Amino acid sequence: MSEELYKVAVDYASRAHAPYSKYLVGAAVKTKCGKIFGGCNVENASYGGTICAERTAILKAVSEGFKEFDEILVYTDSDEPWPPCAICQQTMAEFMTVTTKVHLANKDGVKKEMQYGHINPFPFRL
Ligand code: THU
């Protein structure tokens, strides 16, 4: 696991805009060429407008021209580290492969390491 990804995700969690859920999430993606992009959840008073940390990080990378990823780390200060939500998993399907590493972390460090194909083996595709 990349120590650097963990630090970036922790840092971005502190930037979360989460006045409604108070659930602060940070994510960090590493591109194939080694660049790291971080993101946080950005909530909206119209709840459906909320963007998760994973999508913020991925969309930042894609909008800067980076579409291929080796790893993603998701950090939140909960006892149980949960996998990315289904909407984020579908966004991940667009830019990640079955072997892309997914690290789930909390304050105690990385708690679960898996591959994208394990959490979403059958994504929607056109
Ligand atoms: N959230 C994420 O940032 N990532 C996920 O994968 C699940 C949920 C955020 C969205 C919302 O701001 C808060 O966590 C509670 O759902």
PDB file of N, CA, C and O in Angstrom, residues 44-80:
ATOM      1  N   ASN A  44     -24.603  18.470  -0.826  1.00  0.00           N
ATOM      2  CA  ASN A  44     -25.466  19.539  -1.293  1.00  0.00           C
ATOM      3  C   ASN A  44     -26.786  19.487  -0.526  1.00  0.00           C
ATOM      4  O   ASN A  44     -27.254  18.391  -0.187  1.00  0.00           O
ATOM      5  N   ALA A  45     -27.367  20.662  -0.286  1.00  0.00           N
ATOM      6  CA  ALA A  45     -28.645  20.730   0.425  1.00  0.00           C
ATOM      7  C   ALA A  45     -29.714  19.929  -0.322  1.00  0.00           C
ATOM      8  O   ALA A  45     -30.642  19.398   0.287  1.00  0.00           O
ATOM      9  N   SER A  46     -29.580  19.850  -1.633  1.00  0.00           N
ATOM     10  CA  SER A  46     -30.395  18.918  -2.422  1.00  0.00           C
ATOM     11  C   SER A  46     -29.584  17.626  -2.455  1.00  0.00           C
ATOM     12  O   SER A  46     -28.654  17.477  -3.257  1.00  0.00           O
ATOM     13  N   TYR A  47     -29.892  16.725  -1.540  1.00  0.00           N
ATOM     14  CA  TYR A  47     -28.971  15.622  -1.207  1.00  0.00           C
ATOM     15  C   TYR A  47     -28.449  14.846  -2.418  1.00  0.00           C
ATOM     16  O   TYR A  47     -27.307  14.409  -2.435  1.00  0.00           O
ATOM     17  N   GLY A  48     -29.312  14.684  -3.426  1.00  0.00           N
ATOM     18  CA  GLY A  48     -28.912  13.914  -4.613  1.00  0.00           C
ATOM     19  C   GLY A  48     -27.765  14.555  -5.380  1.00  0.00           C
ATOM     20  O   GLY A  48     -27.126  13.911  -6.206  1.00  0.00           O
ATOM     21  N   GLY A  49     -27.517  15.828  -5.091  1.00  0.00           N
ATOM     22  CA  GLY A  49     -26.419  16.539  -5.765  1.00  0.00           C
ATOM     23  C   GLY A  49     -25.067  16.270  -5.134  1.00  0.00           C
ATOM     24  O   GLY A  49     -24.038  16.772  -5.601  1.00  0.00           O
ATOM     25  N   THR A  50     -25.057  15.465  -4.092  1.00  0.00           N
ATOM     26  CA  THR A  50     -23.803  15.153  -3.388  1.00  0.00           C
ATOM     27  C   THR A  50     -22.851  14.353  -4.272  1.00  0.00           C
ATOM     28  O   THR A  50     -23.265  13.451  -4.998  1.00  0.00           O
ATOM     29  N   ILE A  51     -21.574  14.711  -4.207  1.00  0.00           N
ATOM     30  CA  ILE A  51     -20.532  13.970  -4.931  1.00  0.00           C
ATOM     31  C   ILE A  51     -19.632  13.295  -3.899  1.00  0.00           C
ATOM     32  O   ILE A  51     -19.149  13.940  -2.971  1.00  0.00           O
ATOM     33  N   CYS A  52     -19.406  12.009  -4.076  1.00  0.00           N
ATOM     34  CA  CYS A  52     -18.545  11.263  -3.157  1.00  0.00           C
ATOM     35  C   CYS A  52     -17.063  11.586  -3.393  1.00  0.00           C
ATOM     36  O   CYS A  52     -16.678  12.060  -4.474  1.00  0.00           O
ATOM     37  N   ALA A  53     -16.255  11.271  -2.386  1.00  0.00           N
ATOM     38  CA  ALA A  53     -14.817  11.544  -2.451  1.00  0.00           C
ATOM     39  C   ALA A  53     -14.146  10.817  -3.622  1.00  0.00           C
ATOM     40  O   ALA A  53     -13.289  11.384  -4.311  1.00  0.00           O
ATOM     41  N   GLU A  54     -14.544   9.562  -3.838  1.00  0.00           N
ATOM     42  CA  GLU A  54     -13.932   8.772  -4.916  1.00  0.00           C
ATOM     43  C   GLU A  54     -14.156   9.430  -6.267  1.00  0.00           C
ATOM     44  O   GLU A  54     -13.244   9.539  -7.087  1.00  0.00           O
ATOM     45  N   ARG A  55     -15.419   9.866  -6.500  1.00  0.00           N
ATOM     46  CA  ARG A  55     -15.706  10.487  -7.794  1.00  0.00           C
ATOM     47  C   ARG A  55     -14.999  11.829  -7.923  1.00  0.00           C
ATOM     48  O   ARG A  55     -14.524  12.181  -8.996  1.00  0.00           O
ATOM     49  N   THR A  56     -14.907  12.583  -6.833  1.00  0.00           N
ATOM     50  CA  THR A  56     -14.182  13.860  -6.913  1.00  0.00           C
ATOM     51  C   THR A  56     -12.745  13.608  -7.369  1.00  0.00           C
ATOM     52  O   THR A  56     -12.241  14.273  -8.277  1.00  0.00           O
ATOM     53  N   ALA A  57     -12.087  12.631  -6.739  1.00  0.00           N
ATOM     54  CA  ALA A  57     -10.679  12.350  -7.076  1.00  0.00           C
ATOM     55  C   ALA A  57     -10.554  11.878  -8.532  1.00  0.00           C
ATOM     56  O   ALA A  57      -9.683  12.349  -9.274  1.00  0.00           O
ATOM     57  N   ILE A  58     -11.437  10.959  -8.934  1.00  0.00           N
ATOM     58  CA  ILE A  58     -11.360  10.423 -10.304  1.00  0.00           C
ATOM     59  C   ILE A  58     -11.651  11.525 -11.324  1.00  0.00           C
ATOM     60  O   ILE A  58     -10.939  11.669 -12.321  1.00  0.00           O
ATOM     61  N   LEU A  59     -12.674  12.330 -11.062  1.00  0.00           N
ATOM     62  CA  LEU A  59     -13.033  13.384 -12.031  1.00  0.00           C
ATOM     63  C   LEU A  59     -11.951  14.453 -12.112  1.00  0.00           C
ATOM     64  O   LEU A  59     -11.701  15.008 -13.188  1.00  0.00           O
ATOM     65  N   LYS A  60     -11.293  14.722 -10.998  1.00  0.00           N
ATOM     66  CA  LYS A  60     -10.171  15.673 -11.045  1.00  0.00           C
ATOM     67  C   LYS A  60      -9.080  15.137 -11.963  1.00  0.00           C
ATOM     68  O   LYS A  60      -8.533  15.860 -12.794  1.00  0.00           O
ATOM     69  N   ALA A  61      -8.758  13.848 -11.800  1.00  0.00           N
ATOM     70  CA  ALA A  61      -7.692  13.250 -12.619  1.00  0.00           C
ATOM     71  C   ALA A  61      -8.089  13.247 -14.097  1.00  0.00           C
ATOM     72  O   ALA A  61      -7.308  13.680 -14.965  1.00  0.00           O
ATOM     73  N   VAL A  62      -9.308  12.797 -14.372  1.00  0.00           N
ATOM     74  CA  VAL A  62      -9.746  12.685 -15.772  1.00  0.00           C
ATOM     75  C   VAL A  62      -9.765  14.069 -16.426  1.00  0.00           C
ATOM     76  O   VAL A  62      -9.325  14.243 -17.566  1.00  0.00           O
ATOM     77  N   SER A  63     -10.234  15.063 -15.677  1.00  0.00           N
ATOM     78  CA  SER A  63     -10.316  16.409 -16.265  1.00  0.00           C
ATOM     79  C   SER A  63      -8.945  17.026 -16.478  1.00  0.00           C
ATOM     80  O   SER A  63      -8.799  18.005 -17.207  1.00  0.00           O
ATOM     81  N   GLU A  64      -7.929  16.449 -15.844  1.00  0.00           N
ATOM     82  CA  GLU A  64      -6.548  16.897 -16.089  1.00  0.00           C
ATOM     83  C   GLU A  64      -5.872  16.020 -17.140  1.00  0.00           C
ATOM     84  O   GLU A  64      -4.676  16.171 -17.411  1.00  0.00           O
ATOM     85  N   GLY A  65      -6.616  15.077 -17.707  1.00  0.00           N
ATOM     86  CA  GLY A  65      -6.063  14.285 -18.807  1.00  0.00           C
ATOM     87  C   GLY A  65      -5.543  12.905 -18.424  1.00  0.00           C
ATOM     88  O   GLY A  65      -4.891  12.248 -19.230  1.00  0.00           O
ATOM     89  N   PHE A  66      -5.833  12.467 -17.198  1.00  0.00           N
ATOM     90  CA  PHE A  66      -5.345  11.150 -16.738  1.00  0.00           C
ATOM     91  C   PHE A  66      -6.526  10.203 -16.566  1.00  0.00           C
ATOM     92  O   PHE A  66      -7.412  10.455 -15.755  1.00  0.00           O
ATOM     93  N   LYS A  67      -6.499   9.125 -17.332  1.00  0.00           N
ATOM     94  CA  LYS A  67      -7.664   8.226 -17.349  1.00  0.00           C
ATOM     95  C   LYS A  67      -7.347   6.808 -16.921  1.00  0.00           C
ATOM     96  O   LYS A  67      -8.235   5.956 -16.930  1.00  0.00           O
ATOM     97  N   GLU A  68      -6.083   6.531 -16.627  1.00  0.00           N
ATOM     98  CA  GLU A  68      -5.722   5.155 -16.271  1.00  0.00           C
ATOM     99  C   GLU A  68      -5.148   5.131 -14.867  1.00  0.00           C
ATOM    100  O   GLU A  68      -4.253   5.918 -14.544  1.00  0.00           O
ATOM    101  N   PHE A  69      -5.668   4.218 -14.073  1.00  0.00           N
ATOM    102  CA  PHE A  69      -5.297   4.197 -12.654  1.00  0.00           C
ATOM    103  C   PHE A  69      -4.795   2.832 -12.214  1.00  0.00           C
ATOM    104  O   PHE A  69      -5.276   1.800 -12.673  1.00  0.00           O
ATOM    105  N   ASP A  70      -3.843   2.874 -11.305  1.00  0.00           N
ATOM    106  CA  ASP A  70      -3.334   1.633 -10.696  1.00  0.00           C
ATOM    107  C   ASP A  70      -4.008   1.356  -9.365  1.00  0.00           C
ATOM    108  O   ASP A  70      -4.176   0.206  -8.973  1.00  0.00           O
ATOM    109  N   GLU A  71      -4.326   2.435  -8.638  1.00  0.00           N
ATOM    110  CA  GLU A  71      -4.807   2.257  -7.252  1.00  0.00           C
ATOM    111  C   GLU A  71      -5.772   3.361  -6.855  1.00  0.00           C
ATOM    112  O   GLU A  71      -5.657   4.493  -7.339  1.00  0.00           O
ATOM    113  N   ILE A  72      -6.633   3.027  -5.925  1.00  0.00           N
ATOM    114  CA  ILE A  72      -7.451   4.043  -5.255  1.00  0.00           C
ATOM    115  C   ILE A  72      -7.479   3.703  -3.771  1.00  0.00           C
ATOM    116  O   ILE A  72      -7.530   2.520  -3.399  1.00  0.00           O
ATOM    117  N   LEU A  73      -7.375   4.709  -2.937  1.00  0.00           N
ATOM    118  CA  LEU A  73      -7.482   4.511  -1.491  1.00  0.00           C
ATOM    119  C   LEU A  73      -8.606   5.404  -0.986  1.00  0.00           C
ATOM    120  O   LEU A  73      -8.678   6.589  -1.352  1.00  0.00           O
ATOM    121  N   VAL A  74      -9.481   4.825  -0.188  1.00  0.00           N
ATOM    122  CA  VAL A  74     -10.599   5.582   0.383  1.00  0.00           C
ATOM    123  C   VAL A  74     -10.441   5.592   1.896  1.00  0.00           C
ATOM    124  O   VAL A  74     -10.248   4.539   2.520  1.00  0.00           O
ATOM    125  N   TYR A  75     -10.525   6.783   2.458  1.00  0.00           N
ATOM    126  CA  TYR A  75     -10.325   6.951   3.902  1.00  0.00           C
ATOM    127  C   TYR A  75     -11.565   7.566   4.539  1.00  0.00           C
ATOM    128  O   TYR A  75     -12.129   8.535   4.015  1.00  0.00           O
ATOM    129  N   THR A  76     -11.988   6.980   5.635  1.00  0.00           N
ATOM    130  CA  THR A  76     -12.997   7.638   6.465  1.00  0.00           C
ATOM    131  C   THR A  76     -12.782   7.218   7.905  1.00  0.00           C
ATOM    132  O   THR A  76     -12.252   6.140   8.177  1.00  0.00           O
ATOM    133  N   ASP A  77     -13.173   8.095   8.805  1.00  0.00           N
ATOM    134  CA  ASP A  77     -12.930   7.846  10.215  1.00  0.00           C
ATOM    135  C   ASP A  77     -14.060   7.003  10.808  1.00  0.00           C
ATOM    136  O   ASP A  77     -14.747   7.433  11.724  1.00  0.00           O
ATOM    137  N   SER A  78     -14.294   5.822  10.252  1.00  0.00           N
ATOM    138  CA  SER A  78     -15.313   4.937  10.824  1.00  0.00           C
ATOM    139  C   SER A  78     -14.629   3.643  11.248  1.00  0.00           C
ATOM    140  O   SER A  78     -13.555   3.314  10.757  1.00  0.00           O
ATOM    141  N   ASP A  79     -15.263   2.908  12.153  1.00  0.00           N
ATOM    142  CA  ASP A  79     -14.660   1.658  12.627  1.00  0.00           C
ATOM    143  C   ASP A  79     -14.529   0.667  11.485  1.00  0.00           C
ATOM    144  O   ASP A  79     -13.521  -0.002  11.327  1.00  0.00           O
ATOM    145  N   GLU A  80     -15.604   0.604  10.709  1.00  0.00           N
ATOM    146  CA  GLU A  80     -15.638  -0.351   9.602  1.00  0.00           C
ATOM    147  C   GLU A  80     -15.366   0.393   8.298  1.00  0.00           C
ATOM    148  O   GLU A  80     -16.078   1.335   7.968  1.00  0.00           O
TER     149      GLU A  80
END
